[in-house]
Amino acid sequence: MPRRTVAVIGAGAAGLVAARELLRVGLHVAVLEKSGRTGGTWAYDPRADDADPLSRDPAAAGAVHGSLYASLRTNLPRQLMGFSDFPMAGRVFAGDARAFPGHREVLAFLDAFADEHGVLAHVRLRTEVLRVHPLGEEQGERWAVAFRGEDGEVAEEVFDAVVVCNGHWTVPFVPKIQGIGNWSGKQMHSHNYRTPEPFQNQNVVTVGMGASGIDIALEISHVAKEVHIASRYSEDRLGKFNLYQNFWIHKEIECIQDDGKVRFAEGSAVPADVILYCTGYHYYFPFIDLDGLTVDDNRVGPLYKNVFPPKYAPNLSFVGLTTKTIIFPSLELESKWVAAVLSGKATLPSQEDMMASVLEHYRRMEEAGRPKRHTHVIMPDWEEHMNWLADQVGEPHLEARSLELLVKALCGTWSLDEGYRDHCEQDDDRDTTALKGLFGLV
């Protein structure tokens, strides 16, 4: 019998490791990548969309795909950034031997991974997927994939399965702020942030307190007049942050006042030249329009364990939707699971049982007061999530040391200490009790 064919959409970290696992089980793989190189979000693009600083139109001609800033370093150490049989720890790929390397080192790591495992020969660059749709039961639920090639011509090819790995760091989420329509200052999203120099001597309000939001706010503080972080998760340390002379932390933005000042939920108000949204991204699949599969308030669903849509499983799957987890090992385990299912080495529950599992997950989220937009957020259930995936494919469980490194890295991020990456591994006495409590680990 001919080998089953699989289209992998995207050649970032998720697409590369998915392709490697699919090839390992003997499937025929085509990786379709819109850009001119592999690496996905780790391929730094110095351009920014100055004409559309909020990047509201991701389909516009010339829209910028990359979201990296020039100084970006990983927020997890090397030990957590590799794959099981291709580690990053103990090796140097682009001359950056730091425990928390910069983006160029990660890109070189992914290049080396793809080259060593023969994935590059299966990648079609400058191939934009336009539409993915099933052909129906009479053709074995095969999938037609329409794409525009490098020559600009549109073609269609039929595959037995499709694995979606197009990432979710491209289409910015911009919150609505009362009164913003009357504000004359500049607004931009961190998607278009590259270097701090444009913020020289300005009053800047950054919105969001994730890892990148903290990095960017601290970097801007070296050139700005004042930096004010607005975050709904900042109640325990409001006011001036004593480590820095020009740095304040506030609750979320309440409104833009009539006098143009930015007012925060705790009652303070400041004048600002720029509002910089570090508020994350939308899941975006412009090539998919399927009955029973939606993106609602950043919930892609229904998906069984964040990977398989019950109605279209196993021949349609998603790798890399989860956030706030140990991402590269998670990508590898998801990919192994998809490969095992597509090759017949593992089976899924029935459609009804998968759907019941999804609905139970939604019920538990609602009961716990977790918003819908956090559907694919794994924190604090890292261990349970990783071990469940490992069990599906017969891999070892997450090592305790890995969880310790993860919590320690998150401690560093939330400390707002710019130098935490360079002393995190040596600081074995850092008290992580409070953070473990926040994450539900104690």
Tab-separated table of C-alpha atoms in Angstrom:
chain	number	residue	atom	x	y	z
A	1	MET	CA	0.000	0.000	0.000
A	2	PRO	CA	1.229	3.560	-0.680
A	3	ARG	CA	2.452	5.561	2.283
A	4	ARG	CA	-0.077	7.923	3.838
A	5	THR	CA	0.567	11.574	3.023
A	6	VAL	CA	0.476	14.381	5.569
A	7	ALA	CA	0.553	18.147	5.077
A	8	VAL	CA	2.219	20.044	7.908
A	9	ILE	CA	1.298	23.732	7.854
A	10	GLY	CA	4.154	25.853	9.156
A	11	ALA	CA	7.911	25.261	9.537
A	12	GLY	CA	8.483	26.769	12.956
A	13	ALA	CA	9.460	24.692	15.976
A	14	ALA	CA	6.097	22.887	16.013
A	15	GLY	CA	6.127	22.093	12.296
A	16	LEU	CA	9.725	20.897	12.313
A	17	VAL	CA	9.349	18.500	15.215
A	18	ALA	CA	5.954	17.314	13.913
A	19	ALA	CA	7.533	16.552	10.541
A	20	ARG	CA	10.399	14.694	12.218
A	21	GLU	CA	7.997	12.464	14.154
A	22	LEU	CA	5.752	11.818	11.140
A	23	LEU	CA	8.763	10.846	9.041
A	24	ARG	CA	9.972	8.509	11.780
A	25	VAL	CA	6.801	6.417	11.572
A	26	GLY	CA	7.062	6.139	7.801
A	27	LEU	CA	4.565	8.757	6.626
A	28	HIS	CA	5.136	10.909	3.563
A	29	VAL	CA	5.357	14.547	4.683
A	30	ALA	CA	5.141	17.952	2.993
A	31	VAL	CA	5.805	20.983	5.184
A	32	LEU	CA	4.196	24.110	3.736
A	33	GLU	CA	5.844	27.341	4.943
A	34	LYS	CA	4.634	30.800	3.952
A	35	SER	CA	7.933	32.613	4.559
A	36	GLY	CA	11.306	32.234	2.920
A	37	ARG	CA	12.961	30.217	5.702
A	38	THR	CA	12.294	27.766	8.491
A	39	GLY	CA	12.190	28.734	12.162
A	40	GLY	CA	8.794	30.413	12.456
A	41	THR	CA	8.639	33.014	15.205
A	42	TRP	CA	12.343	32.463	15.987
A	43	ALA	CA	13.383	33.937	12.628
A	44	TYR	CA	14.042	37.549	13.618
A	45	ASP	CA	12.684	40.236	11.284
A	46	PRO	CA	14.029	43.736	12.011
A	47	ARG	CA	11.103	45.320	10.181
A	48	ALA	CA	8.107	46.700	12.039
A	49	ASP	CA	4.729	47.683	10.620
A	50	ASP	CA	5.019	51.433	11.173
A	51	ALA	CA	1.948	52.129	9.048
A	52	ASP	CA	-0.176	49.815	11.210
A	53	PRO	CA	1.489	49.761	14.665
A	54	LEU	CA	-1.392	47.753	16.121
A	55	SER	CA	-1.223	45.258	13.204
A	56	ARG	CA	-5.007	45.142	12.923
A	57	ASP	CA	-4.880	43.708	9.386
A	58	PRO	CA	-2.649	40.603	9.328
A	59	ALA	CA	-3.713	39.846	5.741
A	60	ALA	CA	-2.554	43.197	4.382
A	61	ALA	CA	0.127	43.226	1.724
A	62	GLY	CA	3.510	43.542	3.410
A	63	ALA	CA	2.197	42.726	6.887
A	64	VAL	CA	5.051	41.766	9.190
A	65	HIS	CA	4.981	38.184	10.461
A	66	GLY	CA	7.769	38.247	13.059
A	67	SER	CA	7.224	39.416	16.628
A	68	LEU	CA	10.730	39.190	18.109
A	69	TYR	CA	12.513	42.208	19.541
A	70	ALA	CA	16.233	42.580	18.953
A	71	SER	CA	17.354	41.803	22.507
A	72	LEU	CA	14.981	38.888	23.165
A	73	ARG	CA	16.350	35.990	25.201
A	74	THR	CA	14.551	32.815	26.187
A	75	ASN	CA	12.671	32.920	29.465
A	76	LEU	CA	13.442	29.235	30.028
A	77	PRO	CA	16.962	27.813	30.395
A	78	ARG	CA	18.645	25.595	27.825
A	79	GLN	CA	17.758	22.447	29.741
A	80	LEU	CA	14.077	23.084	28.955
A	81	MET	CA	14.509	24.326	25.377
A	82	GLY	CA	15.627	21.173	23.584
A	83	PHE	CA	14.102	17.924	22.381
A	84	SER	CA	14.570	14.554	24.059
A	85	ASP	CA	17.242	13.239	21.684
A	86	PHE	CA	18.478	16.628	20.470
A	87	PRO	CA	19.221	18.760	23.528
A	88	MET	CA	20.193	22.391	23.591
A	89	ALA	CA	21.957	22.041	26.930
A	90	GLY	CA	25.690	21.453	26.689
A	91	ARG	CA	25.870	22.564	23.054
A	92	VAL	CA	26.336	25.906	21.282
A	93	PHE	CA	24.797	26.538	17.870
A	94	ALA	CA	25.380	30.234	17.093
A	95	GLY	CA	28.086	31.270	19.534
A	96	ASP	CA	25.681	32.125	22.361
A	97	ALA	CA	26.536	29.810	25.254
A	98	ARG	CA	24.425	31.594	27.876
A	99	ALA	CA	22.037	29.539	30.005
A	100	PHE	CA	19.194	31.701	28.650
A	101	PRO	CA	20.298	32.294	25.049
A	102	GLY	CA	19.128	34.896	22.567
A	103	HIS	CA	16.809	34.247	19.657
A	104	ARG	CA	19.612	33.709	17.138
A	105	GLU	CA	20.885	30.756	19.153
A	106	VAL	CA	17.411	29.197	19.224
A	107	LEU	CA	17.038	29.658	15.468
A	108	ALA	CA	20.416	28.014	14.868
A	109	PHE	CA	19.349	25.146	17.130
A	110	LEU	CA	16.173	24.627	15.080
A	111	ASP	CA	18.162	24.792	11.826
A	112	ALA	CA	20.549	22.134	13.108
A	113	PHE	CA	17.654	19.961	14.310
A	114	ALA	CA	15.888	20.122	10.944
A	115	ASP	CA	19.079	19.425	9.032
A	116	GLU	CA	20.193	16.473	11.154
A	117	HIS	CA	16.799	14.764	10.934
A	118	GLY	CA	16.292	15.241	7.198
A	119	VAL	CA	13.300	17.547	7.581
A	120	LEU	CA	14.569	20.326	5.301
A	121	ALA	CA	14.152	18.165	2.207
A	122	HIS	CA	10.412	18.065	2.904
A	123	VAL	CA	9.901	21.816	3.392
A	124	ARG	CA	8.351	23.923	0.641
A	125	LEU	CA	9.246	27.547	1.328
A	126	ARG	CA	7.199	30.543	0.133
A	127	THR	CA	4.125	28.340	0.001
A	128	GLU	CA	1.087	30.058	1.488
A	129	VAL	CA	-1.803	27.790	2.454
A	130	LEU	CA	-5.082	29.348	1.358
A	131	ARG	CA	-7.698	26.719	2.185
A	132	VAL	CA	-7.951	23.359	3.901
A	133	HIS	CA	-11.116	21.295	3.550
A	134	PRO	CA	-12.173	17.619	3.819
A	135	LEU	CA	-13.172	15.712	0.712
A	136	GLY	CA	-15.715	13.481	2.421
A	137	GLU	CA	-16.175	9.898	3.482
A	138	GLU	CA	-16.298	8.532	-0.054
A	139	GLN	CA	-12.628	9.482	-0.405
A	140	GLY	CA	-11.538	8.318	3.016
A	141	GLU	CA	-11.886	11.743	4.610
A	142	ARG	CA	-8.871	12.953	2.723
A	143	TRP	CA	-8.023	16.656	2.749
A	144	ALA	CA	-7.610	19.132	-0.080
A	145	VAL	CA	-5.033	21.826	0.559
A	146	ALA	CA	-5.016	24.871	-1.716
A	147	PHE	CA	-1.852	26.966	-1.679
A	148	ARG	CA	-0.060	29.756	-3.518
A	149	GLY	CA	3.464	28.778	-4.487
A	150	GLU	CA	6.600	30.838	-4.933
A	151	ASP	CA	5.645	31.505	-8.568
A	152	GLY	CA	2.353	33.068	-7.466
A	153	GLU	CA	0.272	30.307	-8.967
A	154	VAL	CA	-2.508	28.685	-6.946
A	155	ALA	CA	-2.578	24.901	-6.815
A	156	GLU	CA	-4.369	22.216	-4.846
A	157	GLU	CA	-3.033	18.944	-3.499
A	158	VAL	CA	-4.777	16.113	-1.686
A	159	PHE	CA	-3.408	14.644	1.557
A	160	ASP	CA	-4.556	11.916	3.894
A	161	ALA	CA	-4.102	14.151	6.915
A	162	VAL	CA	-3.271	17.724	7.891
A	163	VAL	CA	-1.329	18.876	10.953
A	164	VAL	CA	-1.708	22.605	11.689
A	165	CYS	CA	1.481	24.137	13.129
A	166	ASN	CA	1.229	27.782	12.076
A	167	GLY	CA	1.902	29.228	15.528
A	168	HIS	CA	0.089	31.947	17.428
A	169	TRP	CA	2.490	34.861	17.822
A	170	THR	CA	1.536	36.936	14.775
A	171	VAL	CA	-1.938	38.480	15.149
A	172	PRO	CA	-1.982	40.859	18.136
A	173	PHE	CA	-4.716	41.043	20.710
A	174	VAL	CA	-5.484	44.684	21.532
A	175	PRO	CA	-7.861	45.293	24.456
A	176	LYS	CA	-10.584	47.912	24.253
A	177	ILE	CA	-10.023	50.930	26.487
A	178	GLN	CA	-12.763	53.378	27.352
A	179	GLY	CA	-12.052	56.788	25.822
A	180	ILE	CA	-9.155	55.632	23.635
A	181	GLY	CA	-10.825	57.031	20.527
A	182	ASN	CA	-10.257	60.571	21.805
A	183	TRP	CA	-6.625	60.019	22.759
A	184	SER	CA	-3.979	61.748	20.666
A	185	GLY	CA	-0.959	59.732	21.809
A	186	LYS	CA	0.645	56.807	20.031
A	187	GLN	CA	-0.584	53.230	20.376
A	188	MET	CA	1.360	50.154	19.330
A	189	HIS	CA	1.545	46.452	20.069
A	190	SER	CA	4.705	44.664	21.142
A	191	HIS	CA	4.452	42.736	17.854
A	192	ASN	CA	6.031	45.855	16.330
A	193	TYR	CA	8.551	46.553	19.102
A	194	ARG	CA	12.197	46.017	18.121
A	195	THR	CA	14.459	48.405	20.083
A	196	PRO	CA	13.960	50.962	22.894
A	197	GLU	CA	15.467	54.012	21.138
A	198	PRO	CA	12.150	55.378	19.755
A	199	PHE	CA	10.935	55.871	23.347
A	200	GLN	CA	13.678	58.281	24.363
A	201	ASN	CA	12.466	60.751	27.059
A	202	GLN	CA	8.842	59.643	26.713
A	203	ASN	CA	6.230	58.617	29.246
A	204	VAL	CA	5.289	55.059	28.306
A	205	VAL	CA	2.440	52.891	29.582
A	206	THR	CA	2.936	49.199	28.873
A	207	VAL	CA	-0.090	46.934	29.194
A	208	GLY	CA	0.508	43.359	30.324
A	209	MET	CA	2.873	41.650	32.708
A	210	GLY	CA	3.894	38.498	30.894
A	211	ALA	CA	7.537	37.616	30.313
A	212	SER	CA	7.886	39.727	27.170
A	213	GLY	CA	5.906	42.607	28.662
A	214	ILE	CA	8.263	42.751	31.638
A	215	ASP	CA	11.349	42.485	29.418
A	216	ILE	CA	10.192	45.281	27.151
A	217	ALA	CA	9.136	47.600	29.985
A	218	LEU	CA	12.495	47.183	31.724
A	219	GLU	CA	14.431	47.739	28.505
A	220	ILE	CA	12.463	50.890	27.671
A	221	SER	CA	13.050	52.246	31.185
A	222	HIS	CA	16.716	52.826	30.301
A	223	VAL	CA	15.767	55.529	27.770
A	224	ALA	CA	12.243	56.647	28.716
A	225	LYS	CA	11.315	59.397	31.134
A	226	GLU	CA	8.810	57.168	32.930
A	227	VAL	CA	7.501	53.632	32.453
A	228	HIS	CA	4.189	52.491	33.915
A	229	ILE	CA	3.102	48.845	33.760
A	230	ALA	CA	-0.652	48.189	33.792
A	231	SER	CA	-1.731	44.670	34.705
A	232	ARG	CA	-4.721	42.947	36.266
A	233	TYR	CA	-2.279	40.670	38.100
A	234	SER	CA	-0.367	43.363	39.996
A	235	GLU	CA	-2.353	43.882	43.197
A	236	ASP	CA	0.467	42.773	45.489
A	237	ARG	CA	3.000	45.413	44.418
A	238	LEU	CA	1.327	48.602	43.260
A	239	GLY	CA	3.174	51.904	43.110
A	240	LYS	CA	6.771	52.847	42.438
A	241	PHE	CA	9.076	49.889	41.978
A	242	ASN	CA	12.114	50.622	44.093
A	243	LEU	CA	14.685	48.740	41.998
A	244	TYR	CA	14.349	51.437	39.310
A	245	GLN	CA	14.027	55.220	39.488
A	246	ASN	CA	11.412	55.670	36.791
A	247	PHE	CA	9.255	52.544	37.037
A	248	TRP	CA	5.697	52.170	38.400
A	249	ILE	CA	3.237	49.280	38.586
A	250	HIS	CA	-0.527	49.782	38.382
A	251	LYS	CA	-3.704	47.817	38.050
A	252	GLU	CA	-5.323	47.592	34.619
A	253	ILE	CA	-6.243	50.739	32.647
A	254	GLU	CA	-9.704	51.948	33.557
A	255	CYS	CA	-10.085	54.673	30.930
A	256	ILE	CA	-8.547	57.626	29.144
A	257	GLN	CA	-9.648	60.745	31.024
A	258	ASP	CA	-10.986	63.857	29.338
A	259	ASP	CA	-7.674	65.564	30.044
A	260	GLY	CA	-5.838	62.831	28.125
A	261	LYS	CA	-4.290	61.119	31.144
A	262	VAL	CA	-4.317	57.353	31.444
A	263	ARG	CA	-6.346	56.365	34.503
A	264	PHE	CA	-5.733	53.054	36.259
A	265	ALA	CA	-8.183	50.912	38.215
A	266	GLU	CA	-6.572	51.717	41.586
A	267	GLY	CA	-7.335	55.417	40.985
A	268	SER	CA	-4.029	56.928	39.886
A	269	ALA	CA	-3.633	58.719	36.545
A	270	VAL	CA	-0.564	59.651	34.505
A	271	PRO	CA	0.157	61.547	31.296
A	272	ALA	CA	1.522	59.298	28.568
A	273	ASP	CA	3.068	59.673	25.125
A	274	VAL	CA	2.718	55.993	24.196
A	275	ILE	CA	0.554	53.042	25.157
A	276	LEU	CA	2.389	49.835	24.290
A	277	TYR	CA	0.224	46.715	24.414
A	278	CYS	CA	2.095	43.583	25.519
A	279	THR	CA	-1.172	41.703	25.611
A	280	GLY	CA	-0.570	38.568	23.600
A	281	TYR	CA	-1.994	37.250	20.378
A	282	HIS	CA	-5.028	35.725	18.706
A	283	TYR	CA	-5.143	32.203	17.352
A	284	TYR	CA	-5.511	32.729	13.625
A	285	PHE	CA	-6.345	30.159	10.965
A	286	PRO	CA	-7.513	32.068	7.882
A	287	PHE	CA	-7.262	28.907	5.766
A	288	ILE	CA	-9.743	26.905	7.879
A	289	ASP	CA	-13.517	27.293	7.708
A	290	LEU	CA	-15.026	24.098	9.066
A	291	ASP	CA	-18.409	23.376	10.551
A	292	GLY	CA	-18.015	22.617	14.226
A	293	LEU	CA	-14.552	24.138	14.659
A	294	THR	CA	-14.357	27.711	15.927
A	295	VAL	CA	-12.097	30.276	17.545
A	296	ASP	CA	-14.152	32.035	20.200
A	297	ASP	CA	-12.468	34.398	22.689
A	298	ASN	CA	-9.183	32.646	21.871
A	299	ARG	CA	-10.621	29.204	22.545
A	300	VAL	CA	-9.933	26.925	19.584
A	301	GLY	CA	-12.503	24.251	19.873
A	302	PRO	CA	-13.659	21.813	20.476
A	303	LEU	CA	-10.246	20.123	20.728
A	304	TYR	CA	-9.484	16.908	22.575
A	305	LYS	CA	-6.447	17.602	24.776
A	306	ASN	CA	-5.692	20.756	22.722
A	307	VAL	CA	-4.784	18.642	19.665
A	308	PHE	CA	-7.614	16.715	17.944
A	309	PRO	CA	-11.020	18.173	16.934
A	310	PRO	CA	-13.377	15.243	17.676
A	311	LYS	CA	-15.413	15.673	14.499
A	312	TYR	CA	-12.363	15.609	12.227
A	313	ALA	CA	-9.974	13.393	14.191
A	314	PRO	CA	-7.574	11.828	13.551
A	315	ASN	CA	-6.887	13.319	10.112
A	316	LEU	CA	-6.896	16.915	11.296
A	317	SER	CA	-4.810	17.946	14.294
A	318	PHE	CA	-3.110	20.958	15.860
A	319	VAL	CA	0.354	21.024	17.399
A	320	GLY	CA	1.563	23.934	19.529
A	321	LEU	CA	-1.608	25.648	20.738
A	322	THR	CA	-0.776	25.314	24.418
A	323	THR	CA	0.829	28.223	26.266
A	324	LYS	CA	2.581	28.750	29.581
A	325	THR	CA	4.121	25.313	29.549
A	326	ILE	CA	7.528	23.770	28.808
A	327	ILE	CA	6.964	24.439	25.163
A	328	PHE	CA	9.590	22.503	23.175
A	329	PRO	CA	9.155	19.200	25.083
A	330	SER	CA	5.389	19.730	24.880
A	331	LEU	CA	5.601	20.189	21.097
A	332	GLU	CA	7.606	16.984	20.830
A	333	LEU	CA	5.141	14.931	22.871
A	334	GLU	CA	2.142	16.279	20.949
A	335	SER	CA	3.926	15.450	17.698
A	336	LYS	CA	4.749	11.922	18.836
A	337	TRP	CA	1.092	11.439	19.757
A	338	VAL	CA	-0.176	12.668	16.390
A	339	ALA	CA	2.355	10.477	14.561
A	340	ALA	CA	1.408	7.428	16.622
A	341	VAL	CA	-2.303	7.931	15.920
A	342	LEU	CA	-1.854	8.556	12.180
A	343	SER	CA	0.399	5.515	11.810
A	344	GLY	CA	-2.008	3.243	13.677
A	345	LYS	CA	0.306	2.722	16.641
A	346	ALA	CA	-2.125	4.468	18.979
A	347	THR	CA	-5.870	4.954	18.955
A	348	LEU	CA	-8.129	7.780	20.047
A	349	PRO	CA	-11.340	7.455	22.057
A	350	SER	CA	-14.606	7.588	20.147
A	351	GLN	CA	-15.837	10.941	18.879
A	352	GLU	CA	-18.472	10.955	21.624
A	353	ASP	CA	-15.950	10.228	24.365
A	354	MET	CA	-13.541	12.891	23.090
A	355	MET	CA	-16.340	15.442	23.011
A	356	ALA	CA	-17.400	14.490	26.534
A	357	SER	CA	-13.809	15.043	27.715
A	358	VAL	CA	-13.729	18.481	26.092
A	359	LEU	CA	-17.021	19.516	27.681
A	360	GLU	CA	-15.838	18.289	31.065
A	361	HIS	CA	-12.690	20.431	30.700
A	362	TYR	CA	-14.851	23.456	29.884
A	363	ARG	CA	-17.065	22.732	32.901
A	364	ARG	CA	-14.095	22.556	35.243
A	365	MET	CA	-12.703	25.803	33.872
A	366	GLU	CA	-16.007	27.556	34.472
A	367	GLU	CA	-16.296	26.092	37.950
A	368	ALA	CA	-12.805	27.357	38.777
A	369	GLY	CA	-13.559	30.822	37.396
A	370	ARG	CA	-11.028	30.548	34.581
A	371	PRO	CA	-11.889	32.684	31.540
A	372	LYS	CA	-12.494	31.073	28.166
A	373	ARG	CA	-9.408	32.745	26.717
A	374	HIS	CA	-7.268	30.590	29.040
A	375	THR	CA	-8.471	27.314	27.516
A	376	HIS	CA	-5.017	26.466	26.148
A	377	VAL	CA	-3.057	27.783	29.154
A	378	ILE	CA	-1.442	24.815	30.906
A	379	MET	CA	-0.121	26.580	34.037
A	380	PRO	CA	-0.198	25.355	36.782
A	381	ASP	CA	-0.871	21.813	35.535
A	382	TRP	CA	2.479	21.383	33.775
A	383	GLU	CA	3.288	18.012	35.327
A	384	GLU	CA	-0.144	16.494	34.753
A	385	HIS	CA	-0.223	17.756	31.150
A	386	MET	CA	3.256	16.539	30.207
A	387	ASN	CA	2.871	13.178	31.924
A	388	TRP	CA	-0.488	12.506	30.263
A	389	LEU	CA	1.047	13.123	26.834
A	390	ALA	CA	4.054	10.979	27.735
A	391	ASP	CA	1.752	8.108	28.700
A	392	GLN	CA	0.083	8.188	25.282
A	393	VAL	CA	3.368	7.467	23.530
A	394	GLY	CA	5.303	5.488	26.113
A	395	GLU	CA	7.763	8.230	26.996
A	396	PRO	CA	9.213	8.932	30.473
A	397	HIS	CA	7.421	11.296	32.811
A	398	LEU	CA	8.598	14.844	33.453
A	399	GLU	CA	11.648	14.915	35.681
A	400	ALA	CA	11.321	16.756	38.987
A	401	ARG	CA	14.387	18.826	38.099
A	402	SER	CA	12.635	20.170	35.005
A	403	LEU	CA	9.734	21.441	37.098
A	404	GLU	CA	12.167	23.041	39.535
A	405	LEU	CA	13.950	24.842	36.685
A	406	LEU	CA	10.625	26.045	35.309
A	407	VAL	CA	9.450	27.486	38.619
A	408	LYS	CA	12.834	29.101	39.243
A	409	ALA	CA	12.769	30.754	35.818
A	410	LEU	CA	9.259	32.078	36.457
A	411	CYS	CA	10.429	33.409	39.812
A	412	GLY	CA	13.133	35.323	37.979
A	413	THR	CA	10.681	36.750	35.482
A	414	TRP	CA	8.270	37.966	38.145
A	415	SER	CA	11.049	39.405	40.292
A	416	LEU	CA	11.486	42.181	37.690
A	417	ASP	CA	15.221	41.701	38.102
A	418	GLU	CA	16.823	42.402	34.727
A	419	GLY	CA	19.774	40.169	35.522
A	420	TYR	CA	17.874	37.084	36.657
A	421	ARG	CA	18.797	35.083	33.559
A	422	ASP	CA	22.494	35.397	34.288
A	423	HIS	CA	22.317	34.252	37.888
A	424	CYS	CA	19.189	32.092	37.943
A	425	GLU	CA	21.013	28.755	37.789
A	426	GLN	CA	23.496	29.718	40.473
A	427	ASP	CA	20.852	31.109	42.828
A	428	ASP	CA	19.758	27.768	44.267
A	429	ASP	CA	18.641	29.432	47.495
A	430	ARG	CA	16.005	31.642	45.876
A	431	ASP	CA	12.792	31.296	47.876
A	432	THR	CA	10.144	30.021	45.466
A	433	THR	CA	7.523	29.229	48.097
A	434	ALA	CA	5.321	32.238	47.342
A	435	LEU	CA	5.421	31.625	43.606
A	436	LYS	CA	4.681	27.938	44.027
A	437	GLY	CA	1.645	28.958	46.038
A	438	LEU	CA	0.541	31.303	43.293
A	439	PHE	CA	0.832	28.475	40.762
A	440	GLY	CA	-0.973	25.987	42.971
A	441	LEU	CA	2.093	23.774	43.523
A	442	VAL	CA	1.985	23.786	47.325
